[in-house]
Coordinates of C-alpha atoms in Angstrom, one line a residue:
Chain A
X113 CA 0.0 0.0 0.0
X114 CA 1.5 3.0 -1.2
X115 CA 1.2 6.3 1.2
X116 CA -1.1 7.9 -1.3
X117 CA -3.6 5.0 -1.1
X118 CA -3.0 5.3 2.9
X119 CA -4.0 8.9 2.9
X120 CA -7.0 7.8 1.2
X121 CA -7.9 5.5 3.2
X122 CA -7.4 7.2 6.6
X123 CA -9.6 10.0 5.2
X124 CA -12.5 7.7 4.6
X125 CA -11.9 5.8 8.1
X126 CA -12.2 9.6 9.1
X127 CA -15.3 10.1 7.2
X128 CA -17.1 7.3 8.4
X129 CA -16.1 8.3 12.3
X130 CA -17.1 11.8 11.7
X131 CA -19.9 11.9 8.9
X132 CA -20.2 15.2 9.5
X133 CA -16.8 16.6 8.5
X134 CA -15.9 18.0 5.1
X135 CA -13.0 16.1 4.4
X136 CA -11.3 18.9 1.8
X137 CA -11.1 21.0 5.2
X138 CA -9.3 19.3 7.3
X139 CA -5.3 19.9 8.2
X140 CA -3.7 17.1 8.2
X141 CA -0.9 18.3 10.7
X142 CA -3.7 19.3 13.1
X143 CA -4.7 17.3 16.3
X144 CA -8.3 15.6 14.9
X145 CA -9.6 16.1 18.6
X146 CA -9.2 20.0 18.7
X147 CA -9.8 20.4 14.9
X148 CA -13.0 18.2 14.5
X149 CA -13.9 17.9 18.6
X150 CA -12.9 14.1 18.0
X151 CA -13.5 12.4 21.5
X152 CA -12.4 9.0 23.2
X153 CA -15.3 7.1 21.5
X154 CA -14.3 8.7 17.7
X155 CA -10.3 8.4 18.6
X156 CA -11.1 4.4 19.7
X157 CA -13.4 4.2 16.4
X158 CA -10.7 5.8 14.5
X159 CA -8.4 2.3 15.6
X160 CA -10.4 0.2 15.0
X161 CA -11.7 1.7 11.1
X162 CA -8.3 1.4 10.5
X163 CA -7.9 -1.8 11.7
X164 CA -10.3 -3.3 9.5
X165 CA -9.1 -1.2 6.3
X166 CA -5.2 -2.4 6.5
X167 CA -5.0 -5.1 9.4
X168 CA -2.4 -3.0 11.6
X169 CA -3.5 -2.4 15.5
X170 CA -2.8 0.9 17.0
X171 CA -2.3 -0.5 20.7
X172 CA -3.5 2.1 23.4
X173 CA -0.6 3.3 24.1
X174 CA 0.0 4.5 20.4
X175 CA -3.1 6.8 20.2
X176 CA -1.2 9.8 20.8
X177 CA 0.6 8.9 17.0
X178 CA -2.6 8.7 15.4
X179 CA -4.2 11.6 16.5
X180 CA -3.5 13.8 13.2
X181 CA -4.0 12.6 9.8
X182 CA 0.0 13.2 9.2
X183 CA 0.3 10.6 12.2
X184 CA -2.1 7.8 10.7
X185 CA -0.5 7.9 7.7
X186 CA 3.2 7.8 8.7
X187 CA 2.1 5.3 11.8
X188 CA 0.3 2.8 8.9
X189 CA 3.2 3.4 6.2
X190 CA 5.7 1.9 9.2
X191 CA 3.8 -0.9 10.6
X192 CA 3.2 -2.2 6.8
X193 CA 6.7 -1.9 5.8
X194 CA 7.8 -3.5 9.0
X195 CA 5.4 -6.5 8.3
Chain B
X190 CA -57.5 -2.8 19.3
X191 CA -54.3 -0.9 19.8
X192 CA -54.1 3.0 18.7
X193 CA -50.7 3.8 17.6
X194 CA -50.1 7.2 18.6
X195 CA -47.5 10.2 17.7
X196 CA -45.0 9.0 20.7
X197 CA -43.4 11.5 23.4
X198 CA -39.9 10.9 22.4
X199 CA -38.3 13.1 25.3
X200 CA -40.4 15.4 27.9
X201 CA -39.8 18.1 25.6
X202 CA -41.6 17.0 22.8
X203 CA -44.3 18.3 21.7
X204 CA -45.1 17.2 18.3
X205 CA -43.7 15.5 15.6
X206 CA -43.4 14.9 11.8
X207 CA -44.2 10.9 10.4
X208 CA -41.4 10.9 7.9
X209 CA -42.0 7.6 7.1
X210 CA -44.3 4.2 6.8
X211 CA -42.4 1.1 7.6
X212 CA -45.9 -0.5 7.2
X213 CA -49.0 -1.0 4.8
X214 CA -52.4 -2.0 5.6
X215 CA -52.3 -5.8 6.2
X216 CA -49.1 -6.1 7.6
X217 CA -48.5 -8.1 10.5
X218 CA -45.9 -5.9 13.0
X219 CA -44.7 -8.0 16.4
X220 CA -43.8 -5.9 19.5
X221 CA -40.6 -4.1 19.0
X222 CA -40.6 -3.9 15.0
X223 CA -39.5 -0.4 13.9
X224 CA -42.4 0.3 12.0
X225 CA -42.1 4.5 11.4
X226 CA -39.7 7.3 11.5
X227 CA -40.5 10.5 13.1
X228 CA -39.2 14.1 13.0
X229 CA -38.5 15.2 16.3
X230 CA -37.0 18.1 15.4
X231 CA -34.5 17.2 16.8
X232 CA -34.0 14.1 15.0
X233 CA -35.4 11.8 13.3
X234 CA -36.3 8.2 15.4
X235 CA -37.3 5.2 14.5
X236 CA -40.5 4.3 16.5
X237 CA -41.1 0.8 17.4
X238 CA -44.5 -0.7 18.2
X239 CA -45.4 -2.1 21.4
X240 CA -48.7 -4.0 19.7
X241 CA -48.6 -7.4 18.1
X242 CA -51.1 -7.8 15.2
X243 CA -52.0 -6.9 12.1
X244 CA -52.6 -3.4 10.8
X245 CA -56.2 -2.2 9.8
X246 CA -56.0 1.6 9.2
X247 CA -53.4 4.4 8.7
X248 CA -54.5 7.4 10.1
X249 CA -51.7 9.6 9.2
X250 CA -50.0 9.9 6.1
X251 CA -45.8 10.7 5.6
X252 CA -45.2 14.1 6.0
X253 CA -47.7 14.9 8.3
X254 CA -46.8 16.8 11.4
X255 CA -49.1 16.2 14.4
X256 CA -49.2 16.3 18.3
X257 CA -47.9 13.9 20.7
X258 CA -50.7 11.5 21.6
X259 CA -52.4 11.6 18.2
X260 CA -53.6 7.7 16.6
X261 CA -51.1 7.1 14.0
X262 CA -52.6 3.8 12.9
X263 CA -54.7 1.2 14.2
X264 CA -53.0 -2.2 15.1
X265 CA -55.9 -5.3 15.7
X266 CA -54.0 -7.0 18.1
X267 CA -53.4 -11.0 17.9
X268 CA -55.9 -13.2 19.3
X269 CA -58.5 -10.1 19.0
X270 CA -62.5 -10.1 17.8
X271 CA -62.3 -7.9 14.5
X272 CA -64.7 -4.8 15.3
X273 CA -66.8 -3.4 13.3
X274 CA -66.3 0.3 14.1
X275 CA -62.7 1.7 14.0
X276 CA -62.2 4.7 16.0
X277 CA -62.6 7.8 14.3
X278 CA -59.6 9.2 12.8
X279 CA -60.3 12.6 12.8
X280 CA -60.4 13.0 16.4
X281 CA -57.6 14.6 18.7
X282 CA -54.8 13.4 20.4
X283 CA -57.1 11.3 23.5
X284 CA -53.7 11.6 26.4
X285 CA -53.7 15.4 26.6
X286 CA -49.9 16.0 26.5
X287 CA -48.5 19.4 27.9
X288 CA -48.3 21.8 25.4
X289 CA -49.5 19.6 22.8
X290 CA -52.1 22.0 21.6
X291 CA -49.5 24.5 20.1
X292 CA -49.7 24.4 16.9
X293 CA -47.0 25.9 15.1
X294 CA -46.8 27.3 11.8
X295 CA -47.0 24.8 9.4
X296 CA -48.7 22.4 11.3
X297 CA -51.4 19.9 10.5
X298 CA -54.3 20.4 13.2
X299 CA -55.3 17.3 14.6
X300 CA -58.5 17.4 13.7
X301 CA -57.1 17.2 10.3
X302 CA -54.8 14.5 11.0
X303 CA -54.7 12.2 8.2
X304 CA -57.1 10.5 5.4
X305 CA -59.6 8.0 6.7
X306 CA -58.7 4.3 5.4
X307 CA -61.8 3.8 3.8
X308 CA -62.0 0.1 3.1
X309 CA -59.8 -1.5 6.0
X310 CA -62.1 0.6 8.3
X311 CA -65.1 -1.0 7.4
X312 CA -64.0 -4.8 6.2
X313 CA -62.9 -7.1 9.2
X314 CA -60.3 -9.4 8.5
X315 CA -60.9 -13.1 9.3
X316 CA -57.4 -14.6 11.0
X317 CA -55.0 -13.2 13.5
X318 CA -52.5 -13.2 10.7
X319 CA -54.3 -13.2 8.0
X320 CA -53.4 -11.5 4.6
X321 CA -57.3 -12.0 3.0
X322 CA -57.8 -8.2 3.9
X323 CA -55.0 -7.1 2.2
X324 CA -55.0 -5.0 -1.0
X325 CA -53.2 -7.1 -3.8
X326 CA -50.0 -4.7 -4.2
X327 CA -47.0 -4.9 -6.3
X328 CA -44.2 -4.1 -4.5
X329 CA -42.7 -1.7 -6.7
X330 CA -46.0 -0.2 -6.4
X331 CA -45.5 0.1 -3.3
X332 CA -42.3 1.4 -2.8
X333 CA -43.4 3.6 -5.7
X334 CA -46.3 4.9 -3.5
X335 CA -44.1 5.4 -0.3
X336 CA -41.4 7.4 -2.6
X337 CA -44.6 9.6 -3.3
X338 CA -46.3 9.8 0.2
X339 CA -49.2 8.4 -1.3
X340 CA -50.9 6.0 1.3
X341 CA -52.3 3.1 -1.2
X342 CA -55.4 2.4 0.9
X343 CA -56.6 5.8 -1.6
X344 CA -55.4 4.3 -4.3
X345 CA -58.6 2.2 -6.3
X346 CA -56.6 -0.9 -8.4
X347 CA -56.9 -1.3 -11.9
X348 CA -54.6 -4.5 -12.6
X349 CA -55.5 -8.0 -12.4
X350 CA -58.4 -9.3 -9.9
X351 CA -57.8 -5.0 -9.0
X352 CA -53.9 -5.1 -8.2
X353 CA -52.8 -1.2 -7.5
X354 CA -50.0 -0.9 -9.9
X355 CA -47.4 1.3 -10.4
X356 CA -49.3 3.4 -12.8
X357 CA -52.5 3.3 -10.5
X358 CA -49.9 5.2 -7.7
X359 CA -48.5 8.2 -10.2
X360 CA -51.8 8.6 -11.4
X361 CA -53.3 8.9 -7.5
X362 CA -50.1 11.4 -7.0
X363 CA -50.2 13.5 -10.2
X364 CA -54.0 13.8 -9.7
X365 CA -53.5 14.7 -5.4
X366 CA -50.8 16.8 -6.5
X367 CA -52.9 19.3 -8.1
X368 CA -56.1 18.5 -6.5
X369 CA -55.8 18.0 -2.8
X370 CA -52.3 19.3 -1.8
X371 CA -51.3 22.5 -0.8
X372 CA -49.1 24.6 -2.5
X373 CA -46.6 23.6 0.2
X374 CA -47.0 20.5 0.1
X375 CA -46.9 19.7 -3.8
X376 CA -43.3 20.1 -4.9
X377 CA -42.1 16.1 -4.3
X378 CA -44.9 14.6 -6.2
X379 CA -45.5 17.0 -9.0
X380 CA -41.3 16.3 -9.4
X381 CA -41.2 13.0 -9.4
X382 CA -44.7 12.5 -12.0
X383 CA -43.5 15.3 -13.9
X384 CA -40.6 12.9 -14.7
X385 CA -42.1 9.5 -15.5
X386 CA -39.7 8.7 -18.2
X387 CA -36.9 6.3 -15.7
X388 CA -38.2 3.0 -15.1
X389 CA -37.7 3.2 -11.3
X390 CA -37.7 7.3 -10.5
X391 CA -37.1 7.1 -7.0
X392 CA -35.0 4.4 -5.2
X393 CA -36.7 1.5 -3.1
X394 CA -36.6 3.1 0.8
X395 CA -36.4 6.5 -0.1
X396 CA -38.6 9.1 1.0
X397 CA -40.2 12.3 0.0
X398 CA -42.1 14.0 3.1
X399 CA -44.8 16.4 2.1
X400 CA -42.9 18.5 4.7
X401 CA -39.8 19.4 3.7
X402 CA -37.2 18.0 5.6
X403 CA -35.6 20.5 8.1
X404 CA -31.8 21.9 7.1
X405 CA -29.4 21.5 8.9
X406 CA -29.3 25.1 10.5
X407 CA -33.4 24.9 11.4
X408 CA -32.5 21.5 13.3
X409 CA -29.8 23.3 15.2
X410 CA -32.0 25.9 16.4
X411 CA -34.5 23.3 17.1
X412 CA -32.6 21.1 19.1
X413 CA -31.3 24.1 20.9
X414 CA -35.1 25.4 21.8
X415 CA -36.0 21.8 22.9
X416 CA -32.6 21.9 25.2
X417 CA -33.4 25.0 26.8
X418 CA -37.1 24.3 27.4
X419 CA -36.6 21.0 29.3
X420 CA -33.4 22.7 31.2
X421 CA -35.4 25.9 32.2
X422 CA -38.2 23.6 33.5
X423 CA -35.5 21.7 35.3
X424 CA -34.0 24.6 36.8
X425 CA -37.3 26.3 37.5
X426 CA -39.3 23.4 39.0
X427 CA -36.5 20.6 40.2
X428 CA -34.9 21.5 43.6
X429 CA -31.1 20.2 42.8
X430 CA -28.5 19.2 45.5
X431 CA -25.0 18.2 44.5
X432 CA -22.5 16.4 46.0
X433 CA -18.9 15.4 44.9
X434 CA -16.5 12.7 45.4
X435 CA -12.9 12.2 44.4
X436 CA -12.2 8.7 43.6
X437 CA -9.0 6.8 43.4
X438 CA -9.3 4.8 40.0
X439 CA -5.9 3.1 39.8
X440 CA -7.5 -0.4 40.0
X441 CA -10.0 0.7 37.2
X442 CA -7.4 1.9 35.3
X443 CA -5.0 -0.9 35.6
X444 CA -7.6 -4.0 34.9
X445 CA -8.5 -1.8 31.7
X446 CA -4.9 -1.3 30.6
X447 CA -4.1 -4.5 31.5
X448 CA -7.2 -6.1 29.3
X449 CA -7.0 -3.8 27.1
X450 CA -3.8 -4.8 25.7
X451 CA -4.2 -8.4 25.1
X452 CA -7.6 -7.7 23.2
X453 CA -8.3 -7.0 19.5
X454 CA -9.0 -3.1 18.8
X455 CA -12.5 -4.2 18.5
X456 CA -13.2 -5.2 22.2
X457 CA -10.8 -2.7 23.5
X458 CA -13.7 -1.0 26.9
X459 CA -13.0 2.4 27.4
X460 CA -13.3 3.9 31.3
X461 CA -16.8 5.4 30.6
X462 CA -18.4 1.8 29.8
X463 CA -16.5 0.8 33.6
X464 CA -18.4 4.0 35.1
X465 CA -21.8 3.5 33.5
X466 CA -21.5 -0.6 35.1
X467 CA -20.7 0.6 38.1
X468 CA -23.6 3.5 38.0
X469 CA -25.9 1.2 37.2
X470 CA -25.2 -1.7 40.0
X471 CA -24.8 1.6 42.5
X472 CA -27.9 2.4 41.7
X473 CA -29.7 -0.8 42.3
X474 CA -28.6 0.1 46.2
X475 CA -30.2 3.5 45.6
X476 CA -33.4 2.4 43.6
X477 CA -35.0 6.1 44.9
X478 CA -32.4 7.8 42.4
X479 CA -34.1 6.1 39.2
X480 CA -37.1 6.9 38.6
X481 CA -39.5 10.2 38.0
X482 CA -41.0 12.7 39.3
X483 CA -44.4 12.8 37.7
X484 CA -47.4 14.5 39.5
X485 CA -46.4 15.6 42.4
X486 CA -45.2 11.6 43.5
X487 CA -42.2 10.2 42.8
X488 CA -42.3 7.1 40.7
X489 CA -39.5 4.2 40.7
X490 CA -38.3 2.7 37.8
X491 CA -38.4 -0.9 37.4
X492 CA -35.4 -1.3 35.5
X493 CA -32.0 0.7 35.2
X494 CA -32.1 2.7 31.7
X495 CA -29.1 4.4 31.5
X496 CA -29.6 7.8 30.0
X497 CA -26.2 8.7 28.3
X498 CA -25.7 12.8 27.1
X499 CA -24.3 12.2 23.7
X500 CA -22.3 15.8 22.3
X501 CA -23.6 16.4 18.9
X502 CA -20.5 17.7 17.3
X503 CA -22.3 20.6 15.4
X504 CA -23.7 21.9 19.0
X505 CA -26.3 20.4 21.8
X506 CA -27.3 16.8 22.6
X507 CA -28.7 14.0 23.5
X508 CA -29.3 11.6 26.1
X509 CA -30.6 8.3 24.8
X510 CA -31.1 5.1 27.1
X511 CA -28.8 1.8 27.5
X512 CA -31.1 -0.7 28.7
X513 CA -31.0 -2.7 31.5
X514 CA -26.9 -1.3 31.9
X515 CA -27.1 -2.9 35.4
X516 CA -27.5 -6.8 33.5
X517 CA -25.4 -6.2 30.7
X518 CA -21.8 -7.9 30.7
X519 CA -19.1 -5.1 30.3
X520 CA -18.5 -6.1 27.0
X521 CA -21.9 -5.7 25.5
X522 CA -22.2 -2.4 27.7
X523 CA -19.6 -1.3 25.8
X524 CA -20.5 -2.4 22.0
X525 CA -24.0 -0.6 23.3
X526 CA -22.1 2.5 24.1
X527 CA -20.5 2.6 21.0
X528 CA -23.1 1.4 18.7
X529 CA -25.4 4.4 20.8
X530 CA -23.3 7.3 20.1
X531 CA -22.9 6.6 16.7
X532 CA -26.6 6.2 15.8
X533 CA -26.5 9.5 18.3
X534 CA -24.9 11.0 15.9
X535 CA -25.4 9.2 12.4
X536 CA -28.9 9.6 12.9
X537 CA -31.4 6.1 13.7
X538 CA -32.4 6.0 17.4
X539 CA -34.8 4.4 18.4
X540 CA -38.1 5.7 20.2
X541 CA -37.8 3.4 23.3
X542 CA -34.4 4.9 23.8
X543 CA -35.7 8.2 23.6
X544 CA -38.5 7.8 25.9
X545 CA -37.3 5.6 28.7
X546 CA -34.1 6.5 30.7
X547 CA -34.2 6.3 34.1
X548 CA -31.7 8.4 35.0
X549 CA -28.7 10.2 33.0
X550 CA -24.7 10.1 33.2
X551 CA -22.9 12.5 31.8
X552 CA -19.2 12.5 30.8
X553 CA -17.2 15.8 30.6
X554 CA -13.6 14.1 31.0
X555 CA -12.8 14.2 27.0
X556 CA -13.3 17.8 27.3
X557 CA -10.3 18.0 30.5
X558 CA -13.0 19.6 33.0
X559 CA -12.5 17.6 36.3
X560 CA -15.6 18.2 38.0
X561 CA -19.2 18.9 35.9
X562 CA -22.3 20.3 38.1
X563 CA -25.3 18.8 35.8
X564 CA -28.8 19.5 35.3
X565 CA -31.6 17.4 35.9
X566 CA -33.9 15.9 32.7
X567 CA -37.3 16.0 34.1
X568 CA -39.0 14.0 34.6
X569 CA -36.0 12.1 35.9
X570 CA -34.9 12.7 39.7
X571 CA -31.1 12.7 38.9
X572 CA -27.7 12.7 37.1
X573 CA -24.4 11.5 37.7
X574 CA -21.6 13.8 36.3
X575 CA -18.1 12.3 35.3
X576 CA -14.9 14.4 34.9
X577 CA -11.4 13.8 33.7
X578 CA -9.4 11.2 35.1
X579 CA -6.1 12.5 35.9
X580 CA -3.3 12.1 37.9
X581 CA -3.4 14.1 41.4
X582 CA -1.3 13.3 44.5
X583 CA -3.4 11.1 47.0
X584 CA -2.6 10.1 50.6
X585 CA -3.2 6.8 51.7
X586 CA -2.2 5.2 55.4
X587 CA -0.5 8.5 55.9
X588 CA 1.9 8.2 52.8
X589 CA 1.5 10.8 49.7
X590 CA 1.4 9.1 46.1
X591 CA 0.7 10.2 42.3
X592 CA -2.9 8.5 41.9
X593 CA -5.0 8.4 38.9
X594 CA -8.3 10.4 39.9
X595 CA -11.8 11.0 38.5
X596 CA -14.7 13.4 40.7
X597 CA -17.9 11.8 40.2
X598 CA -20.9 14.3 40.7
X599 CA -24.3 13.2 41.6
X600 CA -27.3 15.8 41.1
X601 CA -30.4 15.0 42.7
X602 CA -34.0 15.9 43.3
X603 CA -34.6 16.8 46.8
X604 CA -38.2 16.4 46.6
X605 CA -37.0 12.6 46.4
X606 CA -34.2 12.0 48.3
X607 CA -31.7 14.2 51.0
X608 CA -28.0 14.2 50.3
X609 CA -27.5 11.5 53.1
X610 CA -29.1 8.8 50.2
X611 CA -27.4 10.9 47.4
X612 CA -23.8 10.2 49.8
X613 CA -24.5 6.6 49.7
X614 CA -25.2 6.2 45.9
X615 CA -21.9 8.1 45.4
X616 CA -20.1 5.8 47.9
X617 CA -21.6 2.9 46.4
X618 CA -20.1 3.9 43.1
X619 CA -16.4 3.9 45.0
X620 CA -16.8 0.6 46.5
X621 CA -17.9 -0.9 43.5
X622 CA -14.8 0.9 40.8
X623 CA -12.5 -0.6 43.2
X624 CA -13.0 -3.9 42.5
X625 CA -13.4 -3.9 38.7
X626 CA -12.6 -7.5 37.7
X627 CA -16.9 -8.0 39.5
X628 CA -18.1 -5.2 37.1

């Protein structure tokens, strides 16, 4: 999976946790729970879209490198090429 | 005979818009079936039945907005004697419902609440679960007729043995559209038989409401209306007292780390599902927390519906029920939880979990507030408020350590109980989170 189909599909993972969002806003470099008011429930939802969509687990104590769209894709791109 | 009637979804309802039919005359519809959707305002719910039987008569058509209490359809139950005289649709909502008379602009009176079903009214139908009184439909024809808000029991068959076809259904809704309809009211149908040249114009399960559908900025200001008025009448009638507890959730915290790590993303339980468990087995120590205040007499509830305030992220919320939380296993308390804010959200709860909670928990701790003061939904008699669980220093047996902490609030009406049964719910709650492995 290259990073540009990862950045696709963390932005529908993020579409489907957040409906409401316009994706074309969003800034990728910006913490999802200040820029969309992403909570524990969405962040947790977040793992586990992602999950499904490319196999890789974000344990718990990842969560703080997913929490931007930058940070999904670089934390997916690694824990594909590592597998 | 069971009259299905415009349901209070939420004390502060005081009408609301049938957006659609999941039912036709003749249908057979079993306790618990999501058989319409209404507007709140608000939202729109799915409204389950709580008759078993067979429909005879659909009172009001999609689209229509009428008051709480009004007969929606008439359901002969099971096991019933077919009557010969339906009850009169054109009268008003029977259970006077506070409020309900306002009628707002745009409104359908009740008086005018729907067309009479004329032959179901009349024609009794043989069996329990019978299909002899049914009007021979095609099914296109009648998704065809619920795409145009046309109820088929108007529409007079000219197929085979009289089958209402689909070209029975445009011709009923070109021929209402211009006759019948208000000016309002006629854009969906004139559209959609204005263009009968596709062989299927309008998608099986889609809708188009003779009311146009709120936007997105009307439902705002709704939903923030509806807020304030049930929170004024909170403030203004309930008598709150609040009380506070620090509690020491390192055990919580640990068992959920712990569990957490070993499990698939999927069954990961967040702290909140451990709090609402532990709320609702506290409470069954406290059964004169759940309940309502209705009529001057305080009312218990017989079960724990846990009333969950879900943030809508465009502004305001809501706070539907998880049922029986106090006899659900962690687990499904959680895939409740998460399946409950989503539908919160998304759009598609149901009417029982609007209606019913018992009491409401309310979880500020995402936004970093540690301690939250809440208001009362009437006609509940309290709330239990949840703050941020963060590390404080804590002193135990006279030695000072770095703890993980969460203040849980309790606000309660003292027209029910003193703060001396509010102090043991909220001690309850302690015991219980300290031993989380039982929860």
């Amino acid at each position: 999976m290259d990073e540009t189909t990862i950045r696709s599909t963390v932005l529908r993972v993020l579409g489907e946790v957040a409906p409401e969002v316009e994706l074309g806003t969003v800034d990728p470099a910006e913490d999802l729970r200040d820029q969309l008011d992403l909570d524990s429930m969405d962040i947790l939802n977040l793992a586990i879209g992602l999950f499904q969509a490319t196999g890789v687990e974000v344990p718990e104590r990842d969560y703080a490198r997913i929490v931007t769209v930058d940070g999904c894709v670089a934390y997916l791109a690694a824990a594909l090429a590592s597998t | 005979m069971a009259e299905f009637r415009m349901p209070s979804l939420g004390a502060d309802m005081d009408a609301g818009t049938l957006v659609a039919w999941h039912l036709a005359v003749g249908d057979h519809v079993t306790r618990g079936d999501i058989v319409a959707e209404v507007d709140t305002d608000k939202s729109v719910i799915d409204v389950e039945t709580f008759a078993t039987g067979t429909v005879e008569a659909i009172l009001v058509s999609e689209g229509q907005r009428v008051p709480v209490g009004t007969p929606l359809a008439i359901i002969r139950e099971d096991a019933e004697v077919p009557q010969k005289d339906v009850v009169a649709p054109h009268e008003g909502p029977a259970a006077p419902h506070e409020g309900a008379a306002a009628t707002r602009e745009g409104a359908v009176p009740a008086h005018e609440a729907g067309p009479a079903v004329r032959d179901a009214a009349g024609a009794p139908v043989p069996g329990p679960d019978s299909r002899a009184g049914r009007r021979p439909v095609s099914p296109l024809a009648r998704r065809h007729a619920r795409s145009l808000g046309v109820d088929l029991a108007d529409v007079t068959g000219t197929g085979p043995d009289g089958v209402v076809t689909t070209a029975d259904v445009e011709r009923f809704a070109a021929a209402r559209g211009t006759a019948e309809r208000g000016p309002a009211e006629r854009g969906p149908a004139e559209r959609a038989t204005a263009e009968p040249g596709g062989a299927e114009p309008v998608a099986a399960g889609q809708v188009a409401p003779a009311r146009a559908p709120l936007s997105g900025a009307e439902r705002q200001s709704a939903l923030r209306r509806a807020v304030a008025a049930s929170m004024a009448r909170s403030k203004r009638e309930i008598p709150h007292y609040y009380l506070a507890t620090d509690v020491d959730a390192s055990r919580a915290v640990r068992w959920l780390d712990d569990r957490n790590r070993v499990l698939p993303v999927t069954q990961r339980v967040l702290p909140a599902a451990l709090l609402l468990k532990a709320t609702a087995l506290a409470l069954r120590e406290t059964p004169d927390l759940n309940g309502f205040w209705e009529d001057g007499a305080f009312r218990a509830a017989e079960h724990v519906h846990l009333g969950v305030a879900v943030a809508l992220r465009g502004g305001g919320l809501v706070a539907p029920a998880i049922h029986d939380a106090d006899l659900l296993p962690l687990d499904d308390l959680m895939t409740r939880l998460r399946d409950l804010v989503g539908r919160a959200r998304a759009g598609g709860l149901r009417s029982s979990e609007m209606s019913d909670p018992t009491i409401t928990v309310t979880s500020l701790g995402d936004q970093g507030v540690d301690l939250v003061m809440p208001v009362i939904y009437p006609p509940q008699v309290a709330i239990v408020g949840i703050g941020r669980i963060r590390e404080r220093p804590w002193a135990v047996d006279g030695m000072l350590g770095v703890r993980p902490i969460v203040t849980l609030t309790l606000a309660a009406d003292h027209r029910v109980t003193d703060g001396h049964r509010g102090a043991q719910f909220l001690t309850a709650l302690d015991r219980l989170l300290q031993d989380p492995e039982a929860l």
